[in-house]
Coordinates of C-alpha atoms in Angstrom, one line a residue:
X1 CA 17.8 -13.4 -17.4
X2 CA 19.3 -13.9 -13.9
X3 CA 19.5 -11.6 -11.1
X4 CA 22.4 -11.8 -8.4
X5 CA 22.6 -11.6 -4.6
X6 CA 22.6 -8.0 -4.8
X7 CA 19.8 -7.5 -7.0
X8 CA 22.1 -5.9 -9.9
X9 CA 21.6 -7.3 -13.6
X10 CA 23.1 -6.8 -16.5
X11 CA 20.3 -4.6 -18.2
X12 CA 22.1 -2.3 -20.4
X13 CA 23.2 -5.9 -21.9
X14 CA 20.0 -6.5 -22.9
X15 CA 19.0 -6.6 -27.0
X16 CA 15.4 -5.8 -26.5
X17 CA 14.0 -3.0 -25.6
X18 CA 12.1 -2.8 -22.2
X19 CA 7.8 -3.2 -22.2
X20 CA 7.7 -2.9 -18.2
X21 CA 9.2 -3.3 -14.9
X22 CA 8.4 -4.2 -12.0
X23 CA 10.1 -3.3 -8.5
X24 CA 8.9 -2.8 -5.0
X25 CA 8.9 -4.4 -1.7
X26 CA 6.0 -5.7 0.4
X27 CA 4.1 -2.8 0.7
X28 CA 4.9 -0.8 -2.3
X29 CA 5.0 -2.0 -5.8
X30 CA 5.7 0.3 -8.7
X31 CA 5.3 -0.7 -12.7
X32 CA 7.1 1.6 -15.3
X33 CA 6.3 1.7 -18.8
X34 CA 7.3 4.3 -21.5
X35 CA 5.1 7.4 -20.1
X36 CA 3.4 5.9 -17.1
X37 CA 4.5 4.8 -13.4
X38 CA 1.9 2.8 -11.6
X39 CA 2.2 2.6 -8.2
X40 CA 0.5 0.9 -5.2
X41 CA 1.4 1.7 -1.9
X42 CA 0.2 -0.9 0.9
X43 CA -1.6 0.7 3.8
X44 CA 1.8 -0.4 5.8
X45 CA 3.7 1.9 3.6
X46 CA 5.9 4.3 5.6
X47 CA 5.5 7.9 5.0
X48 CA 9.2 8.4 5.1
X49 CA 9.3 5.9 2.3
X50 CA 6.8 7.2 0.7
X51 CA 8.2 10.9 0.5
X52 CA 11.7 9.5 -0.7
X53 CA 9.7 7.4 -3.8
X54 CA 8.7 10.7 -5.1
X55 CA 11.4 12.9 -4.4
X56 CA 13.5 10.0 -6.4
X57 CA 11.1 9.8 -9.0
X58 CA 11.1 14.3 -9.1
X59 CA 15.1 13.6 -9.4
X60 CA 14.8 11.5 -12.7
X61 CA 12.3 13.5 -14.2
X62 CA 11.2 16.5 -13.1
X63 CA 8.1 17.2 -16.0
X64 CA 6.9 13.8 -13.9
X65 CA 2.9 14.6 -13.4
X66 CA 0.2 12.9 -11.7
X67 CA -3.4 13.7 -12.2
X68 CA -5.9 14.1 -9.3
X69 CA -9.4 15.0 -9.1
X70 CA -11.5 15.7 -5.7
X71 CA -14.8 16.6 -4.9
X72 CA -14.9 20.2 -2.9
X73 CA -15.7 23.7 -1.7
X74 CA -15.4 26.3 -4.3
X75 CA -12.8 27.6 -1.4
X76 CA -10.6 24.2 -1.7
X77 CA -9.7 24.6 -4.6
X78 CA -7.4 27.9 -4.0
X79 CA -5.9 25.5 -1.1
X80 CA -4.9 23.0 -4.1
X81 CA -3.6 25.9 -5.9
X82 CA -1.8 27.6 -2.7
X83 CA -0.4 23.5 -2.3
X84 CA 1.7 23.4 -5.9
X85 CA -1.3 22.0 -7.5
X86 CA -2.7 23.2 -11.1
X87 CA -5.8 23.2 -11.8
X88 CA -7.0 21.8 -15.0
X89 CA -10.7 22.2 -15.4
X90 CA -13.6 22.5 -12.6
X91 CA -17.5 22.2 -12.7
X92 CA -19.8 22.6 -10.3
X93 CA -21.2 18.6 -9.0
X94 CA -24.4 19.1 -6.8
X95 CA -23.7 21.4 -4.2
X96 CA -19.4 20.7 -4.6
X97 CA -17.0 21.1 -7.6
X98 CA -15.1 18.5 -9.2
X99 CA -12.0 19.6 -10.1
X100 CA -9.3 18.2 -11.7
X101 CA -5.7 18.8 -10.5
X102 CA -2.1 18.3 -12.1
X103 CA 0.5 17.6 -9.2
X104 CA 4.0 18.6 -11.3
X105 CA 6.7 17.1 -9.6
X106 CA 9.4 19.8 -10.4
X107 CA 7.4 21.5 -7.2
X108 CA 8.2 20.6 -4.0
X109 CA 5.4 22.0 -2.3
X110 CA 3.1 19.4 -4.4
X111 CA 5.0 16.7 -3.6
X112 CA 4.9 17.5 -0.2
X113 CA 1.0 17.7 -0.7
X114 CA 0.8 14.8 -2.6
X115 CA 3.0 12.5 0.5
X116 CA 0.8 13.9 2.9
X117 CA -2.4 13.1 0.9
X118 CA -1.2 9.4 0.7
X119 CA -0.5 8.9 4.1
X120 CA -3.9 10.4 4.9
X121 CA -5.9 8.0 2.5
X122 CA -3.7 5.0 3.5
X123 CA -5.4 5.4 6.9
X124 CA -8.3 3.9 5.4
X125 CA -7.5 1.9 2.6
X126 CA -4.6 1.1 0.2
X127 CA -3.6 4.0 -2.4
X128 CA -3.1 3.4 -6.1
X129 CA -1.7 6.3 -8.1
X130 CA -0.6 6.8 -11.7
X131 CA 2.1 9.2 -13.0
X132 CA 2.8 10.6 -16.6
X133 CA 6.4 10.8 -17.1
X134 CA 8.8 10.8 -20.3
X135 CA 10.5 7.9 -19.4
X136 CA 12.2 5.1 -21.6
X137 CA 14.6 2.4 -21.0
X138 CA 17.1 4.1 -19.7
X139 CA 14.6 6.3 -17.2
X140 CA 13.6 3.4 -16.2
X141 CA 17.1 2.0 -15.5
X142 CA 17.9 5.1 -13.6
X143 CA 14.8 4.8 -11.8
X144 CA 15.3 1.3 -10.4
X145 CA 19.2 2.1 -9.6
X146 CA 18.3 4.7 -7.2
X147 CA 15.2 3.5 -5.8
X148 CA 17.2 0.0 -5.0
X149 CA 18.9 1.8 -2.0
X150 CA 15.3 1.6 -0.1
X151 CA 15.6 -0.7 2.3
X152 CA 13.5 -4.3 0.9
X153 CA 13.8 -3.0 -2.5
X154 CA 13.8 -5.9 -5.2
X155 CA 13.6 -6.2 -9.1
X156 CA 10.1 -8.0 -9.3
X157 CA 9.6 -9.0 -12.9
X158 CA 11.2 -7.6 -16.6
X159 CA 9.3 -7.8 -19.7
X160 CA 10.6 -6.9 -22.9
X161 CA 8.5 -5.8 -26.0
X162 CA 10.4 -7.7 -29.2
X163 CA 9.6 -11.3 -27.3
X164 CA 6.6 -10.7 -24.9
X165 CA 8.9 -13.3 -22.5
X166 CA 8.5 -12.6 -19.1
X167 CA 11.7 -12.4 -16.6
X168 CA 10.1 -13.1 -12.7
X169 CA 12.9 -12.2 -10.5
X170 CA 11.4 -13.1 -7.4

């Protein structure tokens, strides 16, 4: 399948459904699949960018989750809570808690949190997060035509399930 100057293709025209796709720019990269969005965000990546990502993501699917879990104070954890955050389960590790977070995305306080979080770890390394979403083809589709308005934004690579045939479109 070819893609044109503008980075449009003809996807609704395709007979197969999708198995992943792949779009980014040079410092982000994001793979959706049916339930799951993995992303990696360079330690380049804007915050500004960042925030918009997630906000755009929220807009397509608000029961959008991703799941976090952090070593901390007993005290923290009401912070996470105060933040948009649910907690899921916690147990005391040593002399911290590990407890385990759901960031729902229909909250704009955690996503908020969550940018901010990002930006913080980028400062030291590159950030890889996973989020649980109901998404099928066309989520997917609507993903990508709303996330192509990001400056640098490109198709990277279509894979469809019935062929296991690989489209690179970069």
């Amino acid at each position: 399948m070819k893609s044109n100057m503008d980075n449009d293709i003809p996807i609704s025209l395709a007979p197969q459904s999708l198995n992943f796709f792949e779009m980014g720019r040079s410092d982000v990269n994001i793979v959706c699949t049916y339930g799951k969005i993995s992303i990696w965000f360079g330690r380049l990546s804007p915050v500004d960018v960042i925030k918009e990502i997630l906000i755009i993501i929220s807009n397509v699917d608000k029961s959008t989750v991703h799941e976090c879990e952090f070593f901390c104070e007993y005290e923290e954890i009401t912070e996470y809570e105060n933040n948009g955050y649910i907690l899921v389960s916690y147990a005391r590790s040593g002399n911290k808690y590990r407890a385990t977070f759901n960031v729902p995305f229909s909250n704009d306080t955690a996503l908020h949190y969550l940018t901010n979080s990002i930006k913080t770890q980028l400062e030291n390394e590159d950030v890889n997060i996973n989020l649980y979403w109901t998404g099928d083809d066309s989520g997917i589709i609507q993903l990508y035509e709303k996330l192509k308005n990001i400056n640098g934004w490109k198709l990277k690579q279509i894979n469809y399930k019935d062929d296991g045939k690989d489209y690179d479109l970069i």
